[in-house]
Amino acid sequence: MIESLTGAVTFEPGDVVTLKSGGPTMTVIGVKEDGVQCMWYAEASDEVKTAVVPAICVEKATAFVYEDEENDDDDDKPKKHGKKKRHDDD
């Protein structure tokens, strides 16, 4: 557990966090005395990066919106499954 000036904040490996000031989502890979060890994908440089961030600077991420789910207008429409049957007129 890491204590910050605002009280006890608990981070565990596997938690998804963000900087309070914004930026990419990061995954906690460890907790150290001097902060939270995080890993994230830096898309601009196509690299996976790690850093120890002071616990007071991060917060647990609350929700994810995946790009392919943002514009799903047909979520409420029933989906057809199976093959279409061919009808031959005799």
Coordinates of C-alpha atoms in Angstrom, one line a residue:
M1 CA 0.0 0.0 0.0
I2 CA 1.2 3.5 -0.9
E3 CA 0.2 6.4 1.3
S4 CA -0.2 9.8 -0.3
L5 CA -0.8 13.2 1.2
T6 CA -4.5 12.8 0.6
G7 CA -4.7 9.5 2.6
A8 CA -4.1 5.8 2.0
V9 CA -4.3 4.8 -1.7
T10 CA -4.0 1.1 -2.6
F11 CA -2.6 0.0 -5.9
E12 CA -1.9 -3.6 -6.9
P13 CA -0.2 -5.2 -9.9
G14 CA -2.8 -5.4 -12.7
D15 CA -4.7 -2.2 -11.7
V16 CA -5.3 0.1 -14.7
V17 CA -4.4 3.7 -13.8
T18 CA -4.1 7.1 -15.5
L19 CA -2.2 10.3 -14.5
K20 CA -4.5 12.7 -12.8
S21 CA -3.3 15.3 -15.4
G22 CA -4.3 13.0 -18.3
G23 CA -2.4 10.8 -20.7
P24 CA -2.5 7.1 -21.7
T25 CA -3.9 4.3 -19.5
M26 CA -1.2 2.4 -17.7
T27 CA -1.0 -1.0 -16.0
V28 CA 0.5 -1.2 -12.5
I29 CA 3.3 -3.8 -12.6
G30 CA 4.6 -3.2 -9.1
V31 CA 4.4 -1.0 -6.0
K32 CA 7.6 0.5 -4.6
E33 CA 8.3 2.8 -1.6
D34 CA 8.8 5.7 -4.0
G35 CA 5.7 5.2 -6.1
V36 CA 3.8 2.9 -8.4
Q37 CA 5.6 1.1 -11.2
C38 CA 3.6 1.4 -14.4
M39 CA 3.8 0.1 -17.9
W40 CA 2.0 1.5 -21.0
Y41 CA 2.2 1.5 -24.8
A42 CA 3.4 4.7 -26.3
E43 CA 1.7 4.7 -29.7
A44 CA 3.7 7.7 -31.1
S45 CA 7.0 5.8 -30.7
D46 CA 5.6 2.3 -31.0
E47 CA 7.2 1.3 -27.7
V48 CA 6.2 -0.2 -24.4
K49 CA 7.5 2.0 -21.6
T50 CA 7.8 1.7 -17.9
A51 CA 8.2 4.3 -15.1
V52 CA 7.8 4.7 -11.4
V53 CA 5.2 7.4 -10.8
P54 CA 4.5 9.0 -7.4
A55 CA 1.2 7.6 -6.1
I56 CA -0.2 11.0 -5.6
C57 CA -0.1 11.6 -9.4
V58 CA -2.2 8.6 -10.4
E59 CA -5.7 7.4 -10.0
K60 CA -7.5 4.1 -10.9
A61 CA -9.1 4.3 -14.4
T62 CA -12.9 4.0 -14.2
A63 CA -14.0 3.0 -17.6
F64 CA -12.8 2.0 -21.1
V65 CA -14.4 2.8 -24.4
Y66 CA -13.1 0.8 -27.3
E67 CA -13.0 2.6 -30.6
D68 CA -15.0 -0.1 -32.4
E69 CA -17.8 0.1 -29.8
E70 CA -18.2 3.9 -30.0
N71 CA -20.2 3.9 -33.2
D72 CA -22.2 0.7 -33.0
D73 CA -25.6 2.0 -34.0
D74 CA -27.0 -1.4 -34.6
D75 CA -26.6 -2.7 -31.0
D76 CA -30.4 -2.8 -30.4
K77 CA -31.2 -4.5 -33.7
P78 CA -31.6 -8.3 -33.7
K79 CA -28.8 -10.1 -35.5
K80 CA -29.7 -12.8 -38.1
H81 CA -27.9 -16.1 -37.6
G82 CA -27.5 -19.1 -39.9
K83 CA -27.8 -19.5 -43.6
K84 CA -30.5 -18.1 -45.8
K85 CA -32.8 -20.8 -47.3
R86 CA -33.2 -20.9 -51.0
H87 CA -36.8 -21.3 -52.2
D88 CA -37.2 -22.8 -55.7
D89 CA -40.4 -22.2 -57.5
D90 CA -41.7 -25.4 -59.2

